[in-house]
PDB file of C-alpha atoms in Angstrom:
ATOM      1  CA  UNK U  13       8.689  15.706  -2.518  1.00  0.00           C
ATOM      2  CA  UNK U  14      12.278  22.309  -2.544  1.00  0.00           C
ATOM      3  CA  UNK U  15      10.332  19.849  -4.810  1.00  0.00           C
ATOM      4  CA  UNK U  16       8.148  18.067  -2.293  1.00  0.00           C
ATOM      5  CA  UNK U  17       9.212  14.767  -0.900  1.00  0.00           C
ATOM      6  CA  UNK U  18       5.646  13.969  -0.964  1.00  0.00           C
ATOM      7  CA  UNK U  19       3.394  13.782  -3.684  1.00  0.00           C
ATOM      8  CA  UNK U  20       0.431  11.462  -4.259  1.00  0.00           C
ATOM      9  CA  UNK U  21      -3.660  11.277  -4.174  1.00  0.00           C
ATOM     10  CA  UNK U  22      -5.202  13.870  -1.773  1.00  0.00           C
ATOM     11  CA  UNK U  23      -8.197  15.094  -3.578  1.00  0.00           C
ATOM     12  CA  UNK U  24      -6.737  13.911  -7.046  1.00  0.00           C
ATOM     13  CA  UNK U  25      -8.564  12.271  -9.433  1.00  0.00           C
ATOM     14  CA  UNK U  26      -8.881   8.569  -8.186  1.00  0.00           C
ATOM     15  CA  UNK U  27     -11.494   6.819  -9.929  1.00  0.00           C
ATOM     16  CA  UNK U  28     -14.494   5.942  -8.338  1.00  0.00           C
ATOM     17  CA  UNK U  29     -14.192   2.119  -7.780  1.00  0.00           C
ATOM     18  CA  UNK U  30     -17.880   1.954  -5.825  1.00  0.00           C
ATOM     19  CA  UNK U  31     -20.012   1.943  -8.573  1.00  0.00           C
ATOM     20  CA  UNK U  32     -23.988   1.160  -7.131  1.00  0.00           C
ATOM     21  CA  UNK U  33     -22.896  -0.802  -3.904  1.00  0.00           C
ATOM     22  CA  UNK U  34     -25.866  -3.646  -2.962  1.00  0.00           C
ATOM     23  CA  UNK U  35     -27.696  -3.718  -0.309  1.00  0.00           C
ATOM     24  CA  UNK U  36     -26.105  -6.439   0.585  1.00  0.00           C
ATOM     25  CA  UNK U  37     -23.217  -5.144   0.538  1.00  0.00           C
ATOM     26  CA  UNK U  38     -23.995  -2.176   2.517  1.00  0.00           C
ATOM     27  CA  UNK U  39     -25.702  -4.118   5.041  1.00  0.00           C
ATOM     28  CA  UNK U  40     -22.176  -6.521   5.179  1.00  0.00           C
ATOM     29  CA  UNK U  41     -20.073  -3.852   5.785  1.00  0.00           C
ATOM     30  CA  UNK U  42     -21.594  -2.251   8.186  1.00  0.00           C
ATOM     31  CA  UNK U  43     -22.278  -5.630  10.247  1.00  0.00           C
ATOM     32  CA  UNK U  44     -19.578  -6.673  12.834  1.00  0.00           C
ATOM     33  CA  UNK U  45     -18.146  -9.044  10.456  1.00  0.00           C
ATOM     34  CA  UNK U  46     -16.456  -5.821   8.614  1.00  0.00           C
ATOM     35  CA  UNK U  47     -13.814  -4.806  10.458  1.00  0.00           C
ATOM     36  CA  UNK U  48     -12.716  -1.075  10.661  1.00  0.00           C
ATOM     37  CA  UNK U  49      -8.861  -0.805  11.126  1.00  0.00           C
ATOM     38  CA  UNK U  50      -6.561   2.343  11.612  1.00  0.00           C
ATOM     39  CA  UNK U  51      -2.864   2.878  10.279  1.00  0.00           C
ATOM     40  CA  UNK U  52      -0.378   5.640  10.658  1.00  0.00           C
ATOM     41  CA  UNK U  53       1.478   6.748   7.971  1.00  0.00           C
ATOM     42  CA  UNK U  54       3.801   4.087   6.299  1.00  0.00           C
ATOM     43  CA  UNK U  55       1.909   0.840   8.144  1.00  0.00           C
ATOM     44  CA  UNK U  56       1.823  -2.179   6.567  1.00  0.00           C
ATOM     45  CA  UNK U  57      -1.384  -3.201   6.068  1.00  0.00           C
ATOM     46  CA  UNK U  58      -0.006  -6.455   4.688  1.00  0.00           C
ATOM     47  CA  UNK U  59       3.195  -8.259   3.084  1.00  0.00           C
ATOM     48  CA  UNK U  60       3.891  -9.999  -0.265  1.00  0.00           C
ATOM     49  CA  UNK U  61       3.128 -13.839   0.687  1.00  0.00           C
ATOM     50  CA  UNK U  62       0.873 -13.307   3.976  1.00  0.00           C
ATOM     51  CA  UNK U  63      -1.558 -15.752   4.025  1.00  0.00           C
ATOM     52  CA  UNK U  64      -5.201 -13.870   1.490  1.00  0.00           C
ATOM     53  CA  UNK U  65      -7.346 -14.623   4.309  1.00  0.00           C
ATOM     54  CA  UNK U  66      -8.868 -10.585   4.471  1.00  0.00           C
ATOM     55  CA  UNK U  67     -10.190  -8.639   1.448  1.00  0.00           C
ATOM     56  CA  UNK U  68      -9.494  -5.209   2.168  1.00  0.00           C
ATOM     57  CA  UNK U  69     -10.863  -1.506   1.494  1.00  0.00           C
ATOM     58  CA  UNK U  70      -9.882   1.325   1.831  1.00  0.00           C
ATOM     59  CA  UNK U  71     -11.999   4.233   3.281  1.00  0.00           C
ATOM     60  CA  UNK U  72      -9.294   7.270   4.390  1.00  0.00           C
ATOM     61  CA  UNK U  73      -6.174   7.589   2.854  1.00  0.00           C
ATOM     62  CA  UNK U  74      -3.736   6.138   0.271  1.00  0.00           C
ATOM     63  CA  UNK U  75      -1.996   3.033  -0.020  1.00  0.00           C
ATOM     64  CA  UNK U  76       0.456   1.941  -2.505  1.00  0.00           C
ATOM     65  CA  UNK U  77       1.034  -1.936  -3.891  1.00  0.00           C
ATOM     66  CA  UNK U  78       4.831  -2.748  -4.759  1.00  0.00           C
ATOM     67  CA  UNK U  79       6.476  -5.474  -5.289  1.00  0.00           C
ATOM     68  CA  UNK U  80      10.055  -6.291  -4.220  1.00  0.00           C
ATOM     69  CA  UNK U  81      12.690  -7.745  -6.514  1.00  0.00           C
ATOM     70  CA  UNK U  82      15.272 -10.194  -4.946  1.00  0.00           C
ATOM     71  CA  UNK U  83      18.183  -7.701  -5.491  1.00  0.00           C
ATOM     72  CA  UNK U  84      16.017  -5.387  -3.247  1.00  0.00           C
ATOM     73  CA  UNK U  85      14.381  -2.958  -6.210  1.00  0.00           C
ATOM     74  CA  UNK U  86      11.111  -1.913  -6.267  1.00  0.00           C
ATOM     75  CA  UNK U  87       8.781  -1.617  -8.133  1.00  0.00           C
ATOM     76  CA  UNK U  88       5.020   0.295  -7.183  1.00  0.00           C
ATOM     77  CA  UNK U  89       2.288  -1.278  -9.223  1.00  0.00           C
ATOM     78  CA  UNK U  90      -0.468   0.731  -8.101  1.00  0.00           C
ATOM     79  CA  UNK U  91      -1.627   3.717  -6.144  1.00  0.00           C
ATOM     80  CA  UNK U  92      -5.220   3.600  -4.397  1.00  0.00           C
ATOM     81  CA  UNK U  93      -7.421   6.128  -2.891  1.00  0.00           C
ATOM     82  CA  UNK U  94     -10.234   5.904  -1.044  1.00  0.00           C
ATOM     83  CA  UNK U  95     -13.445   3.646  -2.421  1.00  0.00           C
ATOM     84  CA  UNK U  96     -10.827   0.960  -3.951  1.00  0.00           C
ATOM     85  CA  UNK U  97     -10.413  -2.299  -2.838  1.00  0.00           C
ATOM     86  CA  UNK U  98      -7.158  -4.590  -2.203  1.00  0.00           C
ATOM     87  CA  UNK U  99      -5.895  -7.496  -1.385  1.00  0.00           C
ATOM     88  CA  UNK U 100      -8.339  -9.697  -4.026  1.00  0.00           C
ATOM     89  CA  UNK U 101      -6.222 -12.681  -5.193  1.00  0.00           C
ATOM     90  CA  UNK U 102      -6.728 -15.757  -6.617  1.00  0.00           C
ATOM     91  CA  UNK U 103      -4.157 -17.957  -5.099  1.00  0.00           C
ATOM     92  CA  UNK U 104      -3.815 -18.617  -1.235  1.00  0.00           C
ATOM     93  CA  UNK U 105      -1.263 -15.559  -0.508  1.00  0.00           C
ATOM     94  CA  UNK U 106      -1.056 -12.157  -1.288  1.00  0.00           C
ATOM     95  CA  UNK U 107       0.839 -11.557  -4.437  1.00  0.00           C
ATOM     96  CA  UNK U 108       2.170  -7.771  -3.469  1.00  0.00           C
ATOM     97  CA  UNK U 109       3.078  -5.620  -0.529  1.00  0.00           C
ATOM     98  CA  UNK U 110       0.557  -3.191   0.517  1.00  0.00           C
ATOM     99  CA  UNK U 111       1.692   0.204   2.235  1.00  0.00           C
ATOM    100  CA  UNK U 112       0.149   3.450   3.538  1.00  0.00           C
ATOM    101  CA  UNK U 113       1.215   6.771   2.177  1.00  0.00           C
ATOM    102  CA  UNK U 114      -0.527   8.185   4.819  1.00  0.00           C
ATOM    103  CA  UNK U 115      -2.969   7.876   7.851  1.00  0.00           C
ATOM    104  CA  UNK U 116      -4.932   5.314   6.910  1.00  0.00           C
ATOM    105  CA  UNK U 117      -8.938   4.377   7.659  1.00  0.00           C
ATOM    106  CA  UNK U 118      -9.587   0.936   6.154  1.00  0.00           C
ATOM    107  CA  UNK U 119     -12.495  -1.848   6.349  1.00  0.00           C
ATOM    108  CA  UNK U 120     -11.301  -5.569   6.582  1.00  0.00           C
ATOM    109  CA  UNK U 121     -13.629  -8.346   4.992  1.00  0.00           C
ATOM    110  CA  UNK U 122     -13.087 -11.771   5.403  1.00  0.00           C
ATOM    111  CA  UNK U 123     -12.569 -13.745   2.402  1.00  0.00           C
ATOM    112  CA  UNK U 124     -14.527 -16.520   3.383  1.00  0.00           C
ATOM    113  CA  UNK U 125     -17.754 -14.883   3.332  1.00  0.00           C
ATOM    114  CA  UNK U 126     -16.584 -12.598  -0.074  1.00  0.00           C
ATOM    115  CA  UNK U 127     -16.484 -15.961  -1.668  1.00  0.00           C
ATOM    116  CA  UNK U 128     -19.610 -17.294  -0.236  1.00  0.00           C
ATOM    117  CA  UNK U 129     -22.031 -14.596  -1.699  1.00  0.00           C
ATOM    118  CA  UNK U 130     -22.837 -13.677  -5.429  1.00  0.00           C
ATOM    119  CA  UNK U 131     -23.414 -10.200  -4.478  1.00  0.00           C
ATOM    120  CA  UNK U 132     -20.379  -9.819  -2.848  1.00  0.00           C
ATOM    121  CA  UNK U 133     -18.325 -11.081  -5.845  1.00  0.00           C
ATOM    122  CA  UNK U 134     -20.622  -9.013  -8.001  1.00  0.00           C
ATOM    123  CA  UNK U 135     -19.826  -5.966  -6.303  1.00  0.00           C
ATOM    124  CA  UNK U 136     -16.117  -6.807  -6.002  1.00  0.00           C
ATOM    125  CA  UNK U 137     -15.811  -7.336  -9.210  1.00  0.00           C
ATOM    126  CA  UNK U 138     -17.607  -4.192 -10.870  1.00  0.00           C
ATOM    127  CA  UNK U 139     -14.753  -3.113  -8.652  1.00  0.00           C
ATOM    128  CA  UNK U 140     -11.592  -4.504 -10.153  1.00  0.00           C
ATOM    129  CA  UNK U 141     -13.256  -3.640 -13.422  1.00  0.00           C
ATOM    130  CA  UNK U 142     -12.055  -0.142 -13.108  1.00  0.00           C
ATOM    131  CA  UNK U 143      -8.852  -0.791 -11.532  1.00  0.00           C
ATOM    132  CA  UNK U 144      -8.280  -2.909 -14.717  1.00  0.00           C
ATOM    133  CA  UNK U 145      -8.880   0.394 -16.885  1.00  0.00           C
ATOM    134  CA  UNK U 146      -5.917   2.393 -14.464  1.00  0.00           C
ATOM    135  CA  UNK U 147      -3.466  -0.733 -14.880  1.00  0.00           C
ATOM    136  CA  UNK U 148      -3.755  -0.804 -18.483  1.00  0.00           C
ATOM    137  CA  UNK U 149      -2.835   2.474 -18.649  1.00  0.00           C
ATOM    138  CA  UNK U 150      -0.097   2.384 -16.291  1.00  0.00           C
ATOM    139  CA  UNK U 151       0.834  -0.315 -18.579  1.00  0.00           C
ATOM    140  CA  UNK U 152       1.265   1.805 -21.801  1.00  0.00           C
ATOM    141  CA  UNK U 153       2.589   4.416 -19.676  1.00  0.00           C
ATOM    142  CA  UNK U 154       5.554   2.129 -18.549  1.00  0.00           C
ATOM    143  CA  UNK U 155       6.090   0.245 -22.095  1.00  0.00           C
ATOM    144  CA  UNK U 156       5.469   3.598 -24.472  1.00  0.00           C
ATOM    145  CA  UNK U 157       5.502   6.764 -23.017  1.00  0.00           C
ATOM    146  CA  UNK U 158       9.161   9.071 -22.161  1.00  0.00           C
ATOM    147  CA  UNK U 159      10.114  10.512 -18.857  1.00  0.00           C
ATOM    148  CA  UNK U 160       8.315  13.472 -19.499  1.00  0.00           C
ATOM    149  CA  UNK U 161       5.163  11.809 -20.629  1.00  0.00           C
ATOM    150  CA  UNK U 162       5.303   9.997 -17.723  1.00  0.00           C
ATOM    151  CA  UNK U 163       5.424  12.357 -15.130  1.00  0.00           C
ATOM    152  CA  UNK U 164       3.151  14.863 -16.564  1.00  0.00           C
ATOM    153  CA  UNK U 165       0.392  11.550 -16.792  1.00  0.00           C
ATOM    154  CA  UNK U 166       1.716  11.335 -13.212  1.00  0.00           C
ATOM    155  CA  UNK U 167       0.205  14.702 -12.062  1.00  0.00           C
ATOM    156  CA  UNK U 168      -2.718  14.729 -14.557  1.00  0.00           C
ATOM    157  CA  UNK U 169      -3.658  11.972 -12.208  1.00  0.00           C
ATOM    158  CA  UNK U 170      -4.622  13.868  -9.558  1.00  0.00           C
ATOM    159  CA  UNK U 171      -6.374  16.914 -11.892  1.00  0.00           C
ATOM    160  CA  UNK U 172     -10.350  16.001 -10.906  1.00  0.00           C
ATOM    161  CA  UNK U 173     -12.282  15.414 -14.449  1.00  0.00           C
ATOM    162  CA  UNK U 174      -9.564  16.665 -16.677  1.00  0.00           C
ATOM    163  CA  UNK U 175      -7.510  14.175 -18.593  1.00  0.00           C
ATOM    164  CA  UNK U 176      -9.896  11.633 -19.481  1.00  0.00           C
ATOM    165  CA  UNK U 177     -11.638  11.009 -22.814  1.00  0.00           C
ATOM    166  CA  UNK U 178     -14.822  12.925 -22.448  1.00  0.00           C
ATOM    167  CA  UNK U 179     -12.466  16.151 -21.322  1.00  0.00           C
ATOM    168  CA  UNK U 180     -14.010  19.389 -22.195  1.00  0.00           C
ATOM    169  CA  UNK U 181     -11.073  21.406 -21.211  1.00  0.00           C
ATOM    170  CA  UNK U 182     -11.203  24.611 -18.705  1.00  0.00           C
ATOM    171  CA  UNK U 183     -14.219  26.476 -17.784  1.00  0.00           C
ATOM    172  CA  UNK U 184     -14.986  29.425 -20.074  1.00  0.00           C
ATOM    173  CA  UNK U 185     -12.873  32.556 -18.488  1.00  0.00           C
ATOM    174  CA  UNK U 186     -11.766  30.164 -15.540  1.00  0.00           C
ATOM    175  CA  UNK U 187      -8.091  29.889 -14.803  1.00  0.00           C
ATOM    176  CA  UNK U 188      -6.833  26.344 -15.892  1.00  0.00           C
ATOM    177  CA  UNK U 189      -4.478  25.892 -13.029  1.00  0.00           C
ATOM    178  CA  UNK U 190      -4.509  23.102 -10.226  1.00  0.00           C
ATOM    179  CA  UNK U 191      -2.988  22.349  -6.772  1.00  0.00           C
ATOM    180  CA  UNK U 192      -1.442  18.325  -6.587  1.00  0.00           C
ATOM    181  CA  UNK U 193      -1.042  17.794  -2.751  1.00  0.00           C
ATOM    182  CA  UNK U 194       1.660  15.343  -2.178  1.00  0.00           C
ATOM    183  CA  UNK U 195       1.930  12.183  -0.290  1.00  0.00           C
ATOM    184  CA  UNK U 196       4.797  10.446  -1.938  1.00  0.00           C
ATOM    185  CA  UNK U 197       8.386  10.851  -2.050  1.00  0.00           C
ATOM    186  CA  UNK U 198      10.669  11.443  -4.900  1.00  0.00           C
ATOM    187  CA  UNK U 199      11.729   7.509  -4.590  1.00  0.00           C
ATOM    188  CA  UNK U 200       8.030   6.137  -4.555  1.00  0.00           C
ATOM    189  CA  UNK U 201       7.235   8.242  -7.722  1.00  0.00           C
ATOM    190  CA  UNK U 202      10.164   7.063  -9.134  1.00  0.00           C
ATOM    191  CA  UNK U 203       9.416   3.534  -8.561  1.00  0.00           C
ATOM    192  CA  UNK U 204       5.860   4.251  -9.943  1.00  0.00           C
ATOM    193  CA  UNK U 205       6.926   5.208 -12.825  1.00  0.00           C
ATOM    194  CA  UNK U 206      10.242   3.133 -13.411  1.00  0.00           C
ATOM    195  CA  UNK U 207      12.764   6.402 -13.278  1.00  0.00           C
ATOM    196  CA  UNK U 208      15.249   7.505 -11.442  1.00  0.00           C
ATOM    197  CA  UNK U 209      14.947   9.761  -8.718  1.00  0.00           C
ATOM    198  CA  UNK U 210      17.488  11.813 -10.435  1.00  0.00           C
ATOM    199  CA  UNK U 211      15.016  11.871 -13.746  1.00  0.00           C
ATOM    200  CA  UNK U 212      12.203  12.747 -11.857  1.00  0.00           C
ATOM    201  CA  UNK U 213      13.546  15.853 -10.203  1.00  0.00           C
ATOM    202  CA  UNK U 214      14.852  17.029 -13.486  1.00  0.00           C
ATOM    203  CA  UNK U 215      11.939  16.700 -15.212  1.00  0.00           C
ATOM    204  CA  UNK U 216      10.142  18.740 -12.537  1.00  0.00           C
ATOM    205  CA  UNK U 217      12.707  21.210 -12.482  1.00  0.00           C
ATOM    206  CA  UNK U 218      12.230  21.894 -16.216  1.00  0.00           C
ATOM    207  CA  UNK U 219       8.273  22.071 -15.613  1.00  0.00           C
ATOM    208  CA  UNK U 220       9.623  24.453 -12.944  1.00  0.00           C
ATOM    209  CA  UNK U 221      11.499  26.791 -14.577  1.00  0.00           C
ATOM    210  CA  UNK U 222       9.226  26.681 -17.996  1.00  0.00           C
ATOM    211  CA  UNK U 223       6.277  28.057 -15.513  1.00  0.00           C
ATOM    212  CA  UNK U 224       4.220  25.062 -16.294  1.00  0.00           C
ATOM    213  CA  UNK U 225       4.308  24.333 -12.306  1.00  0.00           C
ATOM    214  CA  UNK U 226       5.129  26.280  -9.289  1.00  0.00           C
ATOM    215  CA  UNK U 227       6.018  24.554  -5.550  1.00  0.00           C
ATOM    216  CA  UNK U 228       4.204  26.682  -3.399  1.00  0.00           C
ATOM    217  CA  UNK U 229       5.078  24.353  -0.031  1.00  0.00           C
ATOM    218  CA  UNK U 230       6.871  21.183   0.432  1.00  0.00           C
ATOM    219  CA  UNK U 231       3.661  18.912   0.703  1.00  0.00           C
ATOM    220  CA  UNK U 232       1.921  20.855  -2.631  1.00  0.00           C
ATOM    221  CA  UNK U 233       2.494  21.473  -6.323  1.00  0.00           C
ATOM    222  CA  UNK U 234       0.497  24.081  -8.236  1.00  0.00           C
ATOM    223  CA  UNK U 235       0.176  23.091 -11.888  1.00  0.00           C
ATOM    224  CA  UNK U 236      -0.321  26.797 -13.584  1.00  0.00           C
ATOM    225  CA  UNK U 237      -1.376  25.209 -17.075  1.00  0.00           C
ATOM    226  CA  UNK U 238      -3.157  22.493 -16.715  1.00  0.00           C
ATOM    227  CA  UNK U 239      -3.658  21.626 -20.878  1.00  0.00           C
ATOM    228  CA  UNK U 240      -0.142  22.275 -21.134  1.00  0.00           C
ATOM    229  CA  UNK U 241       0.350  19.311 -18.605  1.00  0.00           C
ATOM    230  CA  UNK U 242      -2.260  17.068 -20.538  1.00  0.00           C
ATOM    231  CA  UNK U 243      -0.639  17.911 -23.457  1.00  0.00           C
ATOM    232  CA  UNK U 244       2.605  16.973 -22.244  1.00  0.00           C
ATOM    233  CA  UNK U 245       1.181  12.868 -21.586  1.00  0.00           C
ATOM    234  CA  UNK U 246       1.460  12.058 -24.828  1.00  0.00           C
ATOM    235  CA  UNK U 247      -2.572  11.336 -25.216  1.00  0.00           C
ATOM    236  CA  UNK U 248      -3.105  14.185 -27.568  1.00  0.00           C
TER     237      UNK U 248
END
């Protein structure tokens, strides 16, 4: 997404969305009812309206939700790396697309018996707990924040442990810098974020050429100040 056509979560900071699995639910998944399934790198896992029959997650990989408007927009609600779970509805179909952003490893659970155990449900729903937390924020983000707020929250993101309340900043004497590897094109950020492509690449031009980032490959952005970065969300 020279910026890389890909960006996106490869060792960024998704939040853990596994917190103390059962032993029930360890036992599940690992029974032949779980099914393991393999994508390449843009699969559909499943479309907007397919029948909710599977519960999915995902253990290799990224996927991003969108949804589709009729006039053929898009719109990405959410991006998920590995640990978080998908596909959870409450109706009968599925109310989003769900895409890989890359090579995918991810375990299929049927509905059926999600519904049918307590500590199933429990577990799925300590899950969706935390994947409440991102959506509010990707909520604010969308309603409050500018261009550059929003692409700077974009790569903060993927910044392990920095970012969030309880940040303590950079190591003593460290360097506060920080590789992003991408997985996402210009368009999927863009549609992440509600920009334009053409708004996105400016904004990471300017980052560019203030020395706040550097594109050391196609696939990878090094973020030379990280506080300047966190600064630039908007959450200070």
């Amino acid at each position: 997404m020279a910026y890389s056509d890909r960006i996106g979560a490869s060792g960024g900071k998704i939040p853990d969305l596994r917190p103390g699995p059962s032993q029930v639910w360890q036992d599940y998944v690992r029974s032949p009812r779980a099914k393991t399934l393999r994508f390449g790198e843009h699969d559909v896992v499943f479309y907007e309206g397919d029948a909710a029959d599977r519960v999915y997650e995902l253990i290799e990989g990224a996927i991003m939700l969108y949804k589709l408007l009729p006039d053929g927009r898009r719109q990405v609600v959410e991006i998920l790396g590995p640990q978080s779970l998908f596909g959870v509805v409450a109706g009968k179909i599925y109310d989003c697309n769900a895409e890989t952003l890359t090579p995918a490893v991810v375990r299929s659970i049927d509905r059926r018996d999600a519904e049918g155990s307590a500590d199933l449900q429990g577990h799925i729903s300590r899950c969706l707990l935390s994947q409440i937390e991102t959506l509010h924020e990707h909520t604010v983000l969308l309603g409050r924040k500018s261009a550059f707020e929003r692409v700077a929250s974009f790569l903060m993101r993927f910044v392990p442990n920095r970012g969030v309340a309880d940040c303590l900043g950079p190591r003593e004497g460290a360097k506060d810098d920080a590789v992003v590897l991408l997985t996402m094109t210009r368009q999927e950020i863009a549609d992440y974020l509600g920009l334009t492509i053409e708004t996105v690449s400016r904004v990471i031009s300017d980052l560019k050429r203030r020395g706040v980032i550097a594109i050391e490959k196609q696939d990878r952005i090094r973020i030379n100040n990280v506080c300047a970065i966190c600064h630039l969300t908007g959450a200070h």
